[in-house]
PDB file of C-alpha atoms and ligand atoms in Angstrom:
ATOM      1  CA  MET A  38     -90.933 -34.798  -0.234  1.00  0.00           C
ATOM      2  CA  GLY A  39     -88.715 -34.673   2.846  1.00  0.00           C
ATOM      3  CA  PRO A  40     -87.588 -37.017   5.627  1.00  0.00           C
ATOM      4  CA  PRO A  41     -89.988 -38.375   8.196  1.00  0.00           C
ATOM      5  CA  GLY A  42     -90.874 -35.590  10.590  1.00  0.00           C
ATOM      6  CA  ALA A  43     -90.178 -32.803   8.057  1.00  0.00           C
ATOM      7  CA  GLY A  44     -93.810 -31.707   8.415  1.00  0.00           C
ATOM      8  CA  LYS A  45     -95.103 -33.069   5.067  1.00  0.00           C
ATOM      9  CA  GLY A  46     -98.419 -34.273   6.459  1.00  0.00           C
ATOM     10  CA  THR A  47     -99.102 -31.054   8.343  1.00  0.00           C
ATOM     11  CA  GLN A  48     -98.231 -28.867   5.402  1.00  0.00           C
ATOM     12  CA  ALA A  49     -99.906 -31.025   2.765  1.00  0.00           C
ATOM     13  CA  VAL A  50    -103.321 -30.811   4.532  1.00  0.00           C
ATOM     14  CA  VAL A  51    -103.189 -26.953   4.597  1.00  0.00           C
ATOM     15  CA  VAL A  52    -101.696 -26.545   1.127  1.00  0.00           C
ATOM     16  CA  ALA A  53    -104.208 -28.875  -0.523  1.00  0.00           C
ATOM     17  CA  SER A  54    -107.019 -27.097   1.152  1.00  0.00           C
ATOM     18  CA  ALA A  55    -105.684 -23.707   0.043  1.00  0.00           C
ATOM     19  CA  LEU A  56    -105.456 -25.026  -3.480  1.00  0.00           C
ATOM     20  CA  GLY A  57    -108.913 -26.675  -3.319  1.00  0.00           C
ATOM     21  CA  ILE A  58    -107.683 -30.084  -4.276  1.00  0.00           C
ATOM     22  CA  PRO A  59    -107.693 -33.432  -2.464  1.00  0.00           C
ATOM     23  CA  HIS A  60    -104.808 -34.329  -0.160  1.00  0.00           C
ATOM     24  CA  ILE A  61    -103.711 -37.918  -0.809  1.00  0.00           C
ATOM     25  CA  SER A  62    -101.440 -39.345   1.903  1.00  0.00           C
ATOM     26  CA  THR A  63    -100.406 -42.945   1.293  1.00  0.00           C
ATOM     27  CA  GLY A  64     -99.459 -43.200   4.998  1.00  0.00           C
ATOM     28  CA  ASP A  65    -102.948 -41.978   6.015  1.00  0.00           C
ATOM     29  CA  ILE A  66    -104.641 -44.514   3.673  1.00  0.00           C
ATOM     30  CA  PHE A  67    -102.437 -47.333   5.069  1.00  0.00           C
ATOM     31  CA  ARG A  68    -103.260 -46.228   8.629  1.00  0.00           C
ATOM     32  CA  ALA A  69    -107.016 -46.062   7.854  1.00  0.00           C
ATOM     33  CA  ASN A  70    -106.771 -49.639   6.538  1.00  0.00           C
ATOM     34  CA  VAL A  71    -104.856 -50.798   9.622  1.00  0.00           C
ATOM     35  CA  SER A  72    -107.596 -49.305  11.868  1.00  0.00           C
ATOM     36  CA  ALA A  73    -110.334 -50.817   9.880  1.00  0.00           C
ATOM     37  CA  GLY A  74    -108.587 -54.241   9.907  1.00  0.00           C
ATOM     38  CA  THR A  75    -108.709 -54.723   6.159  1.00  0.00           C
ATOM     39  CA  PRO A  76    -106.484 -57.280   4.414  1.00  0.00           C
ATOM     40  CA  LEU A  77    -104.468 -54.316   2.926  1.00  0.00           C
ATOM     41  CA  GLY A  78    -104.072 -52.908   6.436  1.00  0.00           C
ATOM     42  CA  GLU A  79    -102.855 -56.265   7.786  1.00  0.00           C
ATOM     43  CA  GLU A  80    -100.328 -56.563   5.011  1.00  0.00           C
ATOM     44  CA  ALA A  81     -99.136 -52.896   5.330  1.00  0.00           C
ATOM     45  CA  GLN A  82     -98.865 -52.897   9.105  1.00  0.00           C
ATOM     46  CA  ARG A  83     -95.904 -55.345   9.250  1.00  0.00           C
ATOM     47  CA  TYR A  84     -93.869 -53.011   7.067  1.00  0.00           C
ATOM     48  CA  MET A  85     -94.942 -49.839   8.757  1.00  0.00           C
ATOM     49  CA  ASP A  86     -94.168 -51.111  12.236  1.00  0.00           C
ATOM     50  CA  ALA A  87     -90.705 -52.073  11.131  1.00  0.00           C
ATOM     51  CA  GLY A  88     -90.068 -48.699   9.504  1.00  0.00           C
ATOM     52  CA  GLU A  89     -89.834 -50.341   6.061  1.00  0.00           C
ATOM     53  CA  TYR A  90     -91.641 -49.327   2.889  1.00  0.00           C
ATOM     54  CA  VAL A  91     -94.824 -51.211   1.918  1.00  0.00           C
ATOM     55  CA  PRO A  92     -94.045 -53.051  -1.371  1.00  0.00           C
ATOM     56  CA  ASP A  93     -94.334 -50.954  -4.546  1.00  0.00           C
ATOM     57  CA  SER A  94     -96.935 -53.227  -6.127  1.00  0.00           C
ATOM     58  CA  ILE A  95     -99.370 -52.694  -3.210  1.00  0.00           C
ATOM     59  CA  THR A  96     -98.634 -48.957  -2.876  1.00  0.00           C
ATOM     60  CA  ASN A  97     -98.907 -48.204  -6.637  1.00  0.00           C
ATOM     61  CA  ALA A  98    -102.169 -50.057  -7.009  1.00  0.00           C
ATOM     62  CA  MET A  99    -103.628 -48.076  -4.130  1.00  0.00           C
ATOM     63  CA  VAL A 100    -102.573 -44.741  -5.631  1.00  0.00           C
ATOM     64  CA  ARG A 101    -103.804 -45.753  -9.110  1.00  0.00           C
ATOM     65  CA  ASP A 102    -107.195 -46.448  -7.621  1.00  0.00           C
ATOM     66  CA  ARG A 103    -107.342 -43.312  -5.528  1.00  0.00           C
ATOM     67  CA  ILE A 104    -106.359 -40.814  -8.278  1.00  0.00           C
ATOM     68  CA  SER A 105    -109.002 -42.344 -10.588  1.00  0.00           C
ATOM     69  CA  HIS A 106    -111.776 -40.961  -8.415  1.00  0.00           C
ATOM     70  CA  ASP A 107    -113.720 -37.928  -9.755  1.00  0.00           C
ATOM     71  CA  ASP A 108    -112.582 -35.589  -6.938  1.00  0.00           C
ATOM     72  CA  CYS A 109    -109.076 -35.776  -8.461  1.00  0.00           C
ATOM     73  CA  ASN A 110    -110.155 -34.316 -11.836  1.00  0.00           C
ATOM     74  CA  PRO A 111    -109.142 -30.744 -10.904  1.00  0.00           C
ATOM     75  CA  GLY A 112    -105.759 -32.018  -9.614  1.00  0.00           C
ATOM     76  CA  PHE A 113    -104.463 -33.434  -6.350  1.00  0.00           C
ATOM     77  CA  LEU A 114    -101.608 -33.247  -3.890  1.00  0.00           C
ATOM     78  CA  LEU A 115     -99.659 -36.439  -3.123  1.00  0.00           C
ATOM     79  CA  ASP A 116     -98.123 -36.699   0.255  1.00  0.00           C
ATOM     80  CA  GLY A 117     -95.549 -39.395   0.950  1.00  0.00           C
ATOM     81  CA  TYR A 118     -95.699 -40.783  -2.625  1.00  0.00           C
ATOM     82  CA  PRO A 119     -93.654 -41.531  -4.707  1.00  0.00           C
ATOM     83  CA  ARG A 120     -90.915 -42.767  -2.412  1.00  0.00           C
ATOM     84  CA  THR A 121     -89.024 -45.170  -4.704  1.00  0.00           C
ATOM     85  CA  LEU A 122     -87.750 -44.985  -8.260  1.00  0.00           C
ATOM     86  CA  GLU A 123     -90.243 -47.671  -9.269  1.00  0.00           C
ATOM     87  CA  GLN A 124     -93.039 -45.501  -7.804  1.00  0.00           C
ATOM     88  CA  VAL A 125     -91.736 -42.464  -9.793  1.00  0.00           C
ATOM     89  CA  ASN A 126     -91.864 -44.495 -13.000  1.00  0.00           C
ATOM     90  CA  GLU A 127     -95.223 -46.001 -12.208  1.00  0.00           C
ATOM     91  CA  LEU A 128     -96.682 -42.622 -11.365  1.00  0.00           C
ATOM     92  CA  ASP A 129     -95.444 -41.184 -14.624  1.00  0.00           C
ATOM     93  CA  MET A 130     -97.232 -43.967 -16.489  1.00  0.00           C
ATOM     94  CA  MET A 131    -100.449 -43.536 -14.491  1.00  0.00           C
ATOM     95  CA  LEU A 132    -100.517 -39.829 -15.256  1.00  0.00           C
ATOM     96  CA  GLU A 133     -99.488 -40.157 -18.896  1.00  0.00           C
ATOM     97  CA  SER A 134    -102.214 -42.661 -19.629  1.00  0.00           C
ATOM     98  CA  ASP A 135    -104.695 -39.963 -18.483  1.00  0.00           C
ATOM     99  CA  GLY A 136    -102.984 -37.194 -20.372  1.00  0.00           C
ATOM    100  CA  ARG A 137    -101.736 -35.636 -17.157  1.00  0.00           C
ATOM    101  CA  ARG A 138     -98.354 -34.877 -15.643  1.00  0.00           C
ATOM    102  CA  LEU A 139     -96.778 -33.897 -12.359  1.00  0.00           C
ATOM    103  CA  ASP A 140     -96.642 -30.096 -12.118  1.00  0.00           C
ATOM    104  CA  ARG A 141     -94.491 -29.521  -9.139  1.00  0.00           C
ATOM    105  CA  VAL A 142     -92.610 -31.424  -6.435  1.00  0.00           C
ATOM    106  CA  VAL A 143     -92.077 -29.651  -3.090  1.00  0.00           C
ATOM    107  CA  GLU A 144     -89.095 -30.710  -0.971  1.00  0.00           C
ATOM    108  CA  LEU A 145     -89.203 -29.590   2.657  1.00  0.00           C
ATOM    109  CA  THR A 146     -85.578 -29.347   3.831  1.00  0.00           C
ATOM    110  CA  VAL A 147     -84.980 -29.805   7.542  1.00  0.00           C
ATOM    111  CA  ASP A 148     -82.203 -30.390  10.028  1.00  0.00           C
ATOM    112  CA  THR A 149     -82.049 -34.135  10.855  1.00  0.00           C
ATOM    113  CA  ASP A 150     -81.524 -33.641  14.577  1.00  0.00           C
ATOM    114  CA  GLU A 151     -84.666 -31.469  14.667  1.00  0.00           C
ATOM    115  CA  VAL A 152     -86.556 -34.140  12.823  1.00  0.00           C
ATOM    116  CA  VAL A 153     -85.835 -36.836  15.391  1.00  0.00           C
ATOM    117  CA  GLY A 154     -87.022 -34.505  18.146  1.00  0.00           C
ATOM    118  CA  ARG A 155     -90.269 -33.813  16.240  1.00  0.00           C
ATOM    119  CA  LEU A 156     -90.919 -37.482  15.692  1.00  0.00           C
ATOM    120  CA  LEU A 157     -90.361 -38.407  19.338  1.00  0.00           C
ATOM    121  CA  LYS A 158     -92.745 -35.598  20.279  1.00  0.00           C
ATOM    122  CA  ARG A 159     -95.310 -36.971  17.823  1.00  0.00           C
ATOM    123  CA  ALA A 160     -94.995 -40.403  19.398  1.00  0.00           C
ATOM    124  CA  GLN A 161     -96.137 -38.847  22.671  1.00  0.00           C
ATOM    125  CA  ASP A 162     -98.906 -36.732  21.175  1.00  0.00           C
ATOM    126  CA  GLN A 163    -100.429 -39.191  18.656  1.00  0.00           C
ATOM    127  CA  GLY A 164     -99.198 -42.562  19.811  1.00  0.00           C
ATOM    128  CA  ARG A 165     -98.091 -43.697  16.333  1.00  0.00           C
ATOM    129  CA  THR A 166     -96.661 -47.196  16.667  1.00  0.00           C
ATOM    130  CA  ASP A 167     -93.898 -46.414  14.148  1.00  0.00           C
ATOM    131  CA  ASP A 168     -92.571 -43.450  16.170  1.00  0.00           C
ATOM    132  CA  THR A 169     -90.324 -45.322  18.560  1.00  0.00           C
ATOM    133  CA  ALA A 170     -86.600 -44.401  18.662  1.00  0.00           C
ATOM    134  CA  ASP A 171     -85.476 -47.629  16.785  1.00  0.00           C
ATOM    135  CA  VAL A 172     -88.140 -47.427  14.137  1.00  0.00           C
ATOM    136  CA  ILE A 173     -87.510 -43.675  13.606  1.00  0.00           C
ATOM    137  CA  ARG A 174     -83.804 -44.456  13.002  1.00  0.00           C
ATOM    138  CA  ARG A 175     -84.788 -47.092  10.435  1.00  0.00           C
ATOM    139  CA  ARG A 176     -87.311 -44.832   8.733  1.00  0.00           C
ATOM    140  CA  LEU A 177     -84.659 -42.131   8.338  1.00  0.00           C
ATOM    141  CA  GLU A 178     -82.147 -44.635   6.891  1.00  0.00           C
ATOM    142  CA  VAL A 179     -84.725 -45.919   4.435  1.00  0.00           C
ATOM    143  CA  TYR A 180     -85.618 -42.338   3.489  1.00  0.00           C
ATOM    144  CA  PHE A 181     -82.005 -41.401   2.808  1.00  0.00           C
ATOM    145  CA  ASP A 182     -81.285 -44.613   0.950  1.00  0.00           C
ATOM    146  CA  GLN A 183     -84.390 -44.955  -1.234  1.00  0.00           C
ATOM    147  CA  THR A 184     -86.244 -41.623  -1.360  1.00  0.00           C
ATOM    148  CA  ALA A 185     -83.638 -38.826  -1.121  1.00  0.00           C
ATOM    149  CA  PRO A 186     -82.190 -39.766  -4.495  1.00  0.00           C
ATOM    150  CA  LEU A 187     -85.543 -39.005  -6.147  1.00  0.00           C
ATOM    151  CA  VAL A 188     -85.065 -35.351  -5.396  1.00  0.00           C
ATOM    152  CA  ALA A 189     -82.328 -35.255  -8.049  1.00  0.00           C
ATOM    153  CA  VAL A 190     -84.661 -36.814 -10.612  1.00  0.00           C
ATOM    154  CA  TYR A 191     -87.250 -34.118 -10.137  1.00  0.00           C
ATOM    155  CA  ARG A 192     -84.591 -31.390  -9.985  1.00  0.00           C
ATOM    156  CA  GLU A 193     -83.371 -32.504 -13.415  1.00  0.00           C
ATOM    157  CA  ARG A 194     -86.879 -32.321 -14.757  1.00  0.00           C
ATOM    158  CA  GLY A 195     -87.006 -28.684 -13.570  1.00  0.00           C
ATOM    159  CA  ILE A 196     -90.119 -29.187 -11.372  1.00  0.00           C
ATOM    160  CA  LEU A 197     -88.487 -29.304  -7.946  1.00  0.00           C
ATOM    161  CA  LEU A 198     -89.167 -26.524  -5.444  1.00  0.00           C
ATOM    162  CA  GLU A 199     -86.980 -26.560  -2.342  1.00  0.00           C
ATOM    163  CA  VAL A 200     -88.609 -24.997   0.685  1.00  0.00           C
ATOM    164  CA  ASP A 201     -87.044 -24.460   4.118  1.00  0.00           C
ATOM    165  CA  GLY A 202     -89.113 -26.598   6.379  1.00  0.00           C
ATOM    166  CA  MET A 203     -87.671 -25.207   9.667  1.00  0.00           C
ATOM    167  CA  GLY A 204     -89.624 -22.873  11.863  1.00  0.00           C
ATOM    168  CA  ASP A 205     -93.208 -22.151  12.575  1.00  0.00           C
ATOM    169  CA  VAL A 206     -95.906 -24.225  10.816  1.00  0.00           C
ATOM    170  CA  ALA A 207     -97.695 -21.158   9.467  1.00  0.00           C
ATOM    171  CA  GLU A 208     -94.390 -19.703   8.239  1.00  0.00           C
ATOM    172  CA  VAL A 209     -93.517 -22.838   6.372  1.00  0.00           C
ATOM    173  CA  THR A 210     -97.054 -22.951   4.791  1.00  0.00           C
ATOM    174  CA  GLU A 211     -96.635 -19.407   3.546  1.00  0.00           C
ATOM    175  CA  ARG A 212     -93.219 -20.320   2.059  1.00  0.00           C
ATOM    176  CA  VAL A 213     -94.709 -23.350   0.302  1.00  0.00           C
ATOM    177  CA  LEU A 214     -97.653 -21.403  -1.091  1.00  0.00           C
ATOM    178  CA  SER A 215     -95.583 -18.443  -2.255  1.00  0.00           C
ATOM    179  CA  THR A 216     -93.047 -20.757  -3.903  1.00  0.00           C
ATOM    180  CA  LEU A 217     -95.927 -22.553  -5.688  1.00  0.00           C
ATOM    181  CA  ARG A 218     -97.336 -19.227  -6.885  1.00  0.00           C
ATOM    182  CA  ASP A 219     -94.006 -17.998  -8.419  1.00  0.00           C
TER     183      ASP A 219
HETATM  184  P1  AMP B 176     -95.991 -41.526   6.401  1.00  0.00           P
HETATM  185  O1  AMP B 176     -97.237 -41.300   7.149  1.00  0.00           O
HETATM  186  O2  AMP B 176     -96.003 -40.903   5.041  1.00  0.00           O
HETATM  187  O3  AMP B 176     -94.752 -41.307   7.197  1.00  0.00           O
HETATM  188  O4  AMP B 176     -95.993 -43.120   6.110  1.00  0.00           O
HETATM  189  C1  AMP B 176     -95.969 -44.074   7.186  1.00  0.00           C
HETATM  190  C2  AMP B 176     -95.489 -45.471   6.707  1.00  0.00           C
HETATM  191  O5  AMP B 176     -96.418 -45.894   5.677  1.00  0.00           O
HETATM  192  C3  AMP B 176     -94.120 -45.461   6.034  1.00  0.00           C
HETATM  193  O6  AMP B 176     -93.065 -45.550   6.982  1.00  0.00           O
HETATM  194  C4  AMP B 176     -94.245 -46.689   5.147  1.00  0.00           C
HETATM  195  O7  AMP B 176     -94.190 -47.887   5.902  1.00  0.00           O
HETATM  196  C5  AMP B 176     -95.673 -46.592   4.637  1.00  0.00           C
HETATM  197  N1  AMP B 176     -95.747 -45.823   3.385  1.00  0.00           N
HETATM  198  C6  AMP B 176     -96.332 -44.609   3.217  1.00  0.00           C
HETATM  199  N2  AMP B 176     -96.171 -44.180   1.943  1.00  0.00           N
HETATM  200  C7  AMP B 176     -95.509 -45.123   1.306  1.00  0.00           C
HETATM  201  C8  AMP B 176     -94.944 -45.286  -0.031  1.00  0.00           C
HETATM  202  N3  AMP B 176     -95.146 -44.321  -0.942  1.00  0.00           N
HETATM  203  N4  AMP B 176     -94.262 -46.364  -0.314  1.00  0.00           N
HETATM  204  C9  AMP B 176     -94.077 -47.335   0.631  1.00  0.00           C
HETATM  205  N5  AMP B 176     -94.495 -47.290   1.889  1.00  0.00           N
HETATM  206  C10 AMP B 176     -95.170 -46.187   2.187  1.00  0.00           C
END
């Protein structure tokens, strides 16, 4: 978890590979569907381009399907999901019905000013259509309103690991991996 631009995607790819488990990014799956022009992509794009969350029903169904694949049997790393309380509850149910549970939640903590700078840079490097100044502002608002409160839910469960997300990519990866090992 962490606000847009905290480095979740970058870290999640490396950490999942180090752990030998699939990296499941709901944002990547939505973007792949947008590129492929699927009905799911068409539906998701309107929300993404506005900086809003794709409705829970769509997102939950997509995750349910993805984690049912065999490559997820040894475990998996979710990136950008859950983002709402309804997604938290739905994920619990999906996992429970398979006799599984969430082991750990990693929160990358960052300075919000730094985050906006990173996102504007990403807009130049990758050309993401949701990285414009207005949409970035909205995405941050939505994060603080809907997703930041979930951190407390996982803290209460005792599975939250807070990791300083500032600094070098490799340094942050090392912090994440060493916190996970403790
Ligand atoms: P991300 O790549 O994780 O920043 O996600 C990009 C966009 O995809 C978000 O701004 C949302 O519009 C959408 N999205 C990704 N994950 C979710 C989610 N768990 N719930 C709702 N919308 C999501």
